[in-house]
């Protein structure tokens, strides 16, 4: 069984929970949306990646963790050329030892989204 984490980030209109927790495991998915309004933040990959990772950081803090608890990232880009820009921002939020990561190029469902991230975190037993 799992519980939905209330993150303070505007809920998706789709039938999903953006962040869930089961014991010490947290799964969290994010796009570059304004956490208050839910509107997509447009712009280049670095602008969108920064917002994605800020949203992830906020969600993990709401779950009782930090970005240091992330053990895996699945990154979905819409353009292979955006990988370098995403990596520049990624390094601002994560440091060695880096989480396991798979990055794939896909056709995301909504126009304007350049990056979607699914993260898995394992919280310490005291969280």
Coordinates of N, CA, C and O in Angstrom, one line a residue:
X1 N 0.8 -1.2 0.0 CA 0.0 0.0 0.0 C 0.9 1.2 0.0 O 2.0 1.2 0.5
X2 N 0.4 2.3 -0.6 CA 1.1 3.5 -0.6 C 0.2 4.7 -0.3 O -1.0 4.6 -0.3
X3 N 0.8 5.8 0.1 CA 0.1 7.0 0.4 C 0.5 8.2 -0.6 O 1.7 8.2 -1.0
X4 N -0.5 9.0 -0.9 CA -0.2 10.2 -1.7 C 0.5 11.2 -0.8 O 0.0 11.4 0.3
X5 N 1.6 11.8 -1.3 CA 2.2 12.9 -0.6 C 1.7 14.2 -1.0 O 1.7 14.5 -2.2
X6 N 1.2 15.0 -0.1 CA 0.8 16.4 -0.4 C 2.0 17.3 -0.4 O 2.6 17.5 0.6
X7 N 2.3 17.7 -1.6 CA 3.6 18.4 -1.9 C 3.4 20.0 -1.9 O 4.4 20.7 -1.9
X8 N 2.2 20.4 -2.1 CA 2.0 21.9 -2.2 C 2.2 22.3 -3.7 O 2.0 23.5 -4.0
X9 N 2.4 21.3 -4.6 CA 2.5 21.6 -6.0 C 1.1 21.3 -6.6 O 0.5 20.4 -6.3
X10 N 0.7 22.2 -7.5 CA -0.6 22.1 -8.1 C -0.8 20.7 -8.7 O 0.1 20.2 -9.4
X11 N -1.9 20.1 -8.5 CA -2.2 18.8 -8.9 C -2.4 18.7 -10.4 O -2.8 19.7 -11.1
X12 N -2.1 17.6 -11.0 CA -2.3 17.4 -12.4 C -3.8 17.2 -12.7 O -4.5 16.8 -11.9
X13 N -4.1 17.6 -13.9 CA -5.5 17.3 -14.4 C -5.7 15.9 -14.7 O -6.9 15.4 -14.8
X14 N -4.6 15.2 -15.0 CA -4.7 13.7 -15.3 C -5.0 12.9 -14.1 O -4.7 13.3 -13.0
X15 N -5.5 11.7 -14.2 CA -5.8 10.8 -13.1 C -4.5 10.2 -12.6 O -4.2 9.0 -12.9
X16 N -3.7 10.9 -11.8 CA -2.5 10.4 -11.3 C -2.1 11.1 -10.0 O -2.6 12.2 -9.7
X17 N -1.2 10.5 -9.2 CA -0.6 11.1 -8.1 C 0.9 11.4 -8.5 O 1.6 10.5 -9.0
X18 N 1.3 12.7 -8.3 CA 2.7 13.0 -8.7 C 3.7 12.5 -7.8 O 4.8 12.2 -8.2
X19 N 3.4 12.3 -6.5 CA 4.4 11.8 -5.5 C 3.7 10.9 -4.6 O 2.6 11.2 -4.0
X20 N 4.2 9.7 -4.4 CA 3.7 8.7 -3.5 C 4.8 8.1 -2.7 O 6.0 8.1 -3.0
X21 N 4.4 7.6 -1.5 CA 5.3 7.0 -0.6 C 4.8 5.7 0.0 O 3.7 5.6 0.3
X22 N 5.7 4.7 0.0 CA 5.4 3.4 0.6 C 6.6 3.1 1.5 O 7.7 2.8 1.0
X23 N 6.4 3.2 2.8 CA 7.5 3.0 3.7 C 8.6 4.0 3.4 O 8.3 5.2 3.3
X24 N 9.8 3.6 3.3 CA 10.9 4.6 3.0 C 11.1 4.9 1.5 O 11.9 5.7 1.2
X25 N 10.3 4.3 0.6 CA 10.4 4.5 -0.8 C 9.4 5.6 -1.3 O 8.2 5.6 -1.0
X26 N 10.0 6.6 -2.0 CA 9.2 7.7 -2.6 C 9.4 7.6 -4.1 O 10.5 7.5 -4.6
X27 N 8.3 7.7 -4.8 CA 8.3 7.8 -6.3 C 7.7 9.2 -6.6 O 6.6 9.5 -6.1
X28 N 8.3 9.9 -7.5 CA 7.9 11.3 -7.8 C 8.1 11.6 -9.3 O 9.2 11.4 -9.8
X29 N 7.1 12.1 -10.0 CA 7.2 12.5 -11.4 C 6.9 13.9 -11.6 O 6.0 14.5 -11.0
X30 N 7.7 14.6 -12.4 CA 7.6 16.0 -12.6 C 7.9 16.5 -14.0 O 8.7 15.9 -14.7
X31 N 7.1 17.5 -14.4 CA 7.4 18.3 -15.6 C 7.7 19.7 -15.1 O 7.6 20.0 -13.9
X32 N 8.0 20.6 -16.1 CA 8.3 22.0 -15.7 C 7.0 22.8 -15.6 O 6.7 23.7 -16.4
X33 N 6.3 22.6 -14.5 CA 5.1 23.4 -14.3 C 5.3 24.3 -13.1 O 6.1 24.0 -12.1
X34 N 4.6 25.4 -13.1 CA 4.6 26.4 -12.0 C 3.9 25.7 -10.8 O 2.8 25.2 -11.0
X35 N 4.6 25.5 -9.7 CA 4.0 24.7 -8.6 C 2.7 25.3 -8.0 O 1.9 24.6 -7.4
X36 N 2.5 26.6 -8.2 CA 1.3 27.3 -7.7 C 0.2 27.2 -8.6 O -0.9 26.8 -8.3
X37 N 0.4 27.5 -9.9 CA -0.7 27.6 -10.9 C -0.9 26.3 -11.7 O -1.9 26.1 -12.2
X38 N 0.2 25.5 -11.8 CA 0.1 24.3 -12.6 C 0.4 24.5 -14.0 O 0.4 23.6 -14.8
X39 N 0.6 25.8 -14.4 CA 0.8 26.1 -15.8 C 2.3 25.7 -16.2 O 3.2 25.8 -15.4
X40 N 2.4 25.2 -17.5 CA 3.7 24.8 -18.0 C 4.6 26.0 -18.1 O 4.2 27.1 -18.6
X41 N 5.8 25.9 -17.6 CA 6.9 26.9 -17.8 C 7.6 26.6 -19.1 O 8.2 25.5 -19.2
X42 N 7.4 27.5 -20.0 CA 8.0 27.3 -21.3 C 9.4 27.8 -21.3 O 9.9 28.5 -20.4
X43 N 10.2 27.5 -22.4 CA 11.5 28.0 -22.5 C 12.4 26.9 -23.0 O 12.0 25.8 -23.3
X44 N 13.7 27.2 -22.9 CA 14.7 26.3 -23.3 C 14.8 25.1 -22.3 O 14.2 25.1 -21.3
X45 N 15.6 24.1 -22.6 CA 15.8 22.9 -21.8 C 16.3 23.3 -20.4 O 15.9 22.7 -19.4
X46 N 17.2 24.2 -20.3 CA 17.8 24.6 -19.0 C 16.7 25.2 -18.1 O 16.6 24.9 -16.9
X47 N 15.9 26.1 -18.7 CA 14.8 26.7 -17.9 C 13.8 25.6 -17.4 O 13.4 25.6 -16.3
X48 N 13.4 24.7 -18.3 CA 12.5 23.6 -17.9 C 13.1 22.6 -17.0 O 12.5 22.3 -16.0
X49 N 14.4 22.3 -17.2 CA 15.0 21.3 -16.3 C 15.2 21.9 -14.9 O 14.9 21.2 -13.9
X50 N 15.5 23.2 -14.8 CA 15.6 23.8 -13.5 C 14.3 23.7 -12.7 O 14.3 23.3 -11.5
X51 N 13.2 24.0 -13.4 CA 11.9 23.9 -12.7 C 11.5 22.5 -12.4 O 11.0 22.2 -11.3
X52 N 11.8 21.5 -13.3 CA 11.6 20.1 -13.0 C 12.3 19.7 -11.7 O 11.7 19.1 -10.8
X53 N 13.6 20.1 -11.6 CA 14.3 19.6 -10.4 C 13.9 20.4 -9.1 O 14.0 19.9 -8.0
X54 N 13.5 21.7 -9.3 CA 13.0 22.4 -8.1 C 11.7 21.8 -7.6 O 11.5 21.7 -6.4
X55 N 10.8 21.4 -8.6 CA 9.6 20.7 -8.2 C 9.9 19.4 -7.5 O 9.3 19.0 -6.5
X56 N 10.9 18.6 -8.0 CA 11.3 17.3 -7.4 C 11.8 17.6 -6.0 O 11.4 16.9 -5.0
X57 N 12.6 18.6 -5.8 CA 13.1 18.9 -4.5 C 12.0 19.3 -3.5 O 12.0 18.8 -2.4
X58 N 11.1 20.1 -4.0 CA 9.9 20.4 -3.1 C 9.1 19.2 -2.7 O 8.7 19.0 -1.5
X59 N 8.9 18.3 -3.7 CA 8.1 17.1 -3.4 C 8.8 16.2 -2.4 O 8.2 15.6 -1.5
X60 N 10.1 16.0 -2.6 CA 10.9 15.1 -1.7 C 10.9 15.7 -0.3 O 10.8 15.0 0.7
X61 N 11.1 17.0 -0.2 CA 11.0 17.7 1.2 C 9.7 17.4 1.8 O 9.6 17.2 3.0
X62 N 8.6 17.5 1.1 CA 7.3 17.2 1.6 C 7.1 15.8 2.1 O 6.4 15.5 3.0
X63 N 7.9 14.9 1.5 CA 7.8 13.5 1.8 C 8.8 13.2 3.0 O 8.8 12.0 3.5
X64 N 9.6 14.1 3.4 CA 10.5 13.9 4.5 C 11.9 13.6 4.1 O 12.7 13.1 4.8
X65 N 12.2 13.9 2.8 CA 13.6 13.6 2.3 C 14.2 14.8 1.6 O 13.8 15.9 1.7
X66 N 15.3 14.5 0.9 CA 16.0 15.5 0.1 C 16.5 14.9 -1.2 O 16.3 13.7 -1.4
X67 N 17.0 15.7 -2.1 CA 17.6 15.2 -3.3 C 18.7 14.1 -3.1 O 18.9 13.3 -3.9
X68 N 19.4 14.2 -1.9 CA 20.4 13.2 -1.6 C 19.9 11.8 -1.4 O 20.6 10.9 -1.5
X69 N 18.5 11.7 -1.2 CA 17.9 10.4 -1.1 C 17.6 9.7 -2.4 O 17.1 8.6 -2.4
X70 N 17.7 10.5 -3.5 CA 17.3 9.9 -4.8 C 18.3 8.8 -5.2 O 19.6 9.1 -5.2
X71 N 17.8 7.7 -5.6 CA 18.7 6.6 -6.0 C 18.5 6.3 -7.5 O 19.4 5.7 -8.1
X72 N 17.5 6.8 -8.1 CA 17.3 6.5 -9.5 C 16.5 7.7 -10.2 O 15.5 8.2 -9.6
X73 N 16.9 8.1 -11.4 CA 16.2 9.0 -12.2 C 15.9 8.4 -13.5 O 16.8 7.9 -14.2
X74 N 14.7 8.6 -14.0 CA 14.3 8.2 -15.4 C 14.0 9.6 -16.0 O 13.0 10.2 -15.6
X75 N 14.7 10.0 -17.0 CA 14.5 11.3 -17.7 C 14.0 11.0 -19.1 O 14.6 10.2 -19.8
X76 N 13.0 11.7 -19.4 CA 12.3 11.6 -20.8 C 12.5 13.0 -21.5 O 11.8 13.9 -21.0
X77 N 13.3 13.0 -22.5 CA 13.5 14.2 -23.3 C 12.7 14.1 -24.6 O 12.5 13.0 -25.1
X78 N 12.3 15.2 -25.1 CA 11.6 15.2 -26.4 C 12.6 15.5 -27.6 O 12.3 15.3 -28.7
X79 N 13.9 15.9 -27.2 CA 14.9 16.2 -28.3 C 16.2 15.7 -27.8 O 16.7 16.2 -26.7
X80 N 16.9 14.9 -28.5 CA 18.2 14.4 -28.1 C 19.2 15.5 -27.9 O 20.1 15.5 -27.1
X81 N 19.0 16.6 -28.7 CA 19.9 17.8 -28.6 C 19.9 18.5 -27.2 O 20.7 19.2 -26.8
X82 N 18.8 18.2 -26.4 CA 18.6 18.8 -25.1 C 19.4 18.1 -24.0 O 19.4 18.6 -22.9
X83 N 20.0 17.0 -24.3 CA 20.7 16.2 -23.3 C 21.8 17.0 -22.6 O 21.9 17.0 -21.3
X84 N 22.6 17.7 -23.3 CA 23.7 18.5 -22.7 C 23.2 19.6 -21.8 O 23.7 19.8 -20.7
X85 N 22.1 20.3 -22.2 CA 21.6 21.3 -21.4 C 20.9 20.8 -20.1 O 21.1 21.3 -19.0
X86 N 20.3 19.6 -20.2 CA 19.7 19.0 -19.0 C 20.8 18.6 -18.1 O 20.7 18.8 -16.9
X87 N 21.9 18.0 -18.6 CA 23.0 17.6 -17.8 C 23.7 18.8 -17.0 O 24.1 18.7 -15.9
X88 N 23.7 20.0 -17.7 CA 24.3 21.1 -17.0 C 23.5 21.5 -15.8 O 24.0 21.8 -14.7
X89 N 22.1 21.4 -15.9 CA 21.3 21.8 -14.8 C 21.3 20.6 -13.7 O 21.3 20.9 -12.5
X90 N 21.3 19.4 -14.2 CA 21.3 18.2 -13.4 C 22.5 18.3 -12.4 O 22.3 18.0 -11.2
X91 N 23.6 18.7 -12.8 CA 24.8 18.8 -12.0 C 24.7 19.9 -10.9 O 25.4 19.9 -9.9
X92 N 23.7 20.8 -11.1 CA 23.5 21.8 -10.1 C 22.6 21.3 -8.9 O 22.6 21.8 -7.8
X93 N 21.9 20.2 -9.2 CA 21.1 19.6 -8.2 C 21.6 18.3 -7.6 O 21.2 17.9 -6.5
X94 N 22.4 17.6 -8.3 CA 22.9 16.3 -7.9 C 24.5 16.3 -8.0 O 25.0 16.9 -8.8
X95 N 25.1 15.6 -7.0 CA 26.5 15.4 -7.1 C 26.9 14.0 -6.8 O 26.1 13.2 -6.5
X96 N 28.2 13.7 -7.1 CA 28.6 12.3 -7.0 C 28.5 11.8 -5.5 O 28.8 12.6 -4.6
X97 N 28.2 10.6 -5.3 CA 27.8 9.6 -6.3 C 26.4 9.9 -6.8 O 25.4 10.1 -6.1
X98 N 26.3 10.0 -8.1 CA 25.0 10.3 -8.8 C 24.0 9.2 -8.7 O 24.5 8.0 -8.7
X99 N 22.7 9.5 -8.7 CA 21.7 8.4 -8.8 C 21.9 7.6 -10.1 O 22.4 8.2 -11.1
X100 N 21.5 6.4 -10.2 CA 21.4 5.7 -11.4 C 20.4 6.5 -12.3 O 19.4 7.0 -11.8
X101 N 20.7 6.5 -13.6 CA 19.9 7.3 -14.5 C 19.8 6.7 -15.9 O 20.8 6.2 -16.4
X102 N 18.5 6.7 -16.4 CA 18.3 6.3 -17.8 C 17.6 7.5 -18.4 O 16.7 8.1 -17.8
X103 N 18.2 7.9 -19.6 CA 17.6 9.1 -20.3 C 17.2 8.6 -21.7 O 18.0 8.0 -22.4
X104 N 15.9 8.8 -22.0 CA 15.4 8.4 -23.3 C 14.8 9.5 -24.0 O 14.3 10.5 -23.4
X105 N 14.7 9.4 -25.3 CA 14.0 10.4 -26.1 C 12.6 9.9 -26.5 O 12.5 8.7 -27.0
X106 N 11.6 10.6 -26.2 CA 10.2 10.2 -26.4 C 9.4 11.3 -27.0 O 9.8 12.5 -27.1
X107 N 8.2 11.0 -27.4 CA 7.2 12.0 -27.8 C 6.2 12.1 -26.7 O 5.3 11.2 -26.5
X108 N 6.4 13.1 -25.8 CA 5.5 13.3 -24.7 C 4.1 13.7 -25.1 O 3.9 14.3 -26.2
X109 N 3.1 13.5 -24.2 CA 1.7 13.7 -24.5 C 1.3 15.2 -24.7 O 0.4 15.5 -25.4
X110 N 2.0 16.1 -24.0 CA 1.5 17.5 -24.1 C 2.5 18.4 -24.8 O 3.8 18.2 -24.6
X111 N 2.0 19.3 -25.7 CA 2.9 20.2 -26.4 C 3.7 21.1 -25.4 O 3.2 21.5 -24.4
X112 N 4.9 21.4 -25.8 CA 5.7 22.3 -25.0 C 6.6 21.7 -23.9 O 7.5 22.3 -23.4
X113 N 6.3 20.4 -23.5 CA 7.1 19.7 -22.5 C 8.3 19.2 -23.2 O 8.3 18.4 -24.1
X114 N 9.5 19.6 -22.6 CA 10.8 19.2 -23.2 C 11.4 18.1 -22.3 O 12.3 17.3 -22.8
X115 N 10.9 18.0 -21.0 CA 11.5 17.0 -20.1 C 10.5 16.6 -19.1 O 9.7 17.4 -18.6
X116 N 10.4 15.3 -18.8 CA 9.7 14.7 -17.7 C 10.6 13.8 -17.0 O 11.4 13.1 -17.6
X117 N 10.5 13.8 -15.6 CA 11.4 13.0 -14.8 C 10.6 12.2 -13.8 O 9.7 12.7 -13.2
X118 N 11.0 11.0 -13.7 CA 10.5 10.1 -12.6 C 11.6 9.7 -11.7 O 12.7 9.2 -12.2
X119 N 11.5 10.0 -10.5 CA 12.6 9.8 -9.5 C 12.1 8.7 -8.5 O 11.0 8.7 -8.1
X120 N 13.1 7.9 -8.0 CA 12.9 7.0 -6.9 C 13.9 7.4 -5.8 O 15.1 7.6 -6.1
X121 N 13.3 7.6 -4.6 CA 14.2 8.0 -3.5 C 13.9 7.0 -2.4 O 12.8 6.4 -2.2
X122 N 15.0 6.7 -1.6 CA 14.9 5.9 -0.4 C 15.2 6.7 0.8 O 16.4 7.2 0.9
X123 N 14.3 7.0 1.6 CA 14.5 7.8 2.8 C 15.1 7.0 3.9 O 15.0 5.8 4.0
X124 N 15.9 7.7 4.8 CA 16.4 7.0 5.9 C 15.3 6.5 6.8 O 14.2 7.1 6.8
X125 N 15.6 5.5 7.6 CA 14.5 4.9 8.4 C 13.9 5.9 9.5 O 12.9 5.7 10.0
X126 N 14.6 7.0 9.7 CA 14.1 7.9 10.7 C 13.2 8.9 10.1 O 12.5 9.7 10.8
X127 N 13.0 8.9 8.7 CA 12.1 9.9 8.0 C 10.7 9.5 8.2 O 10.3 8.3 8.4

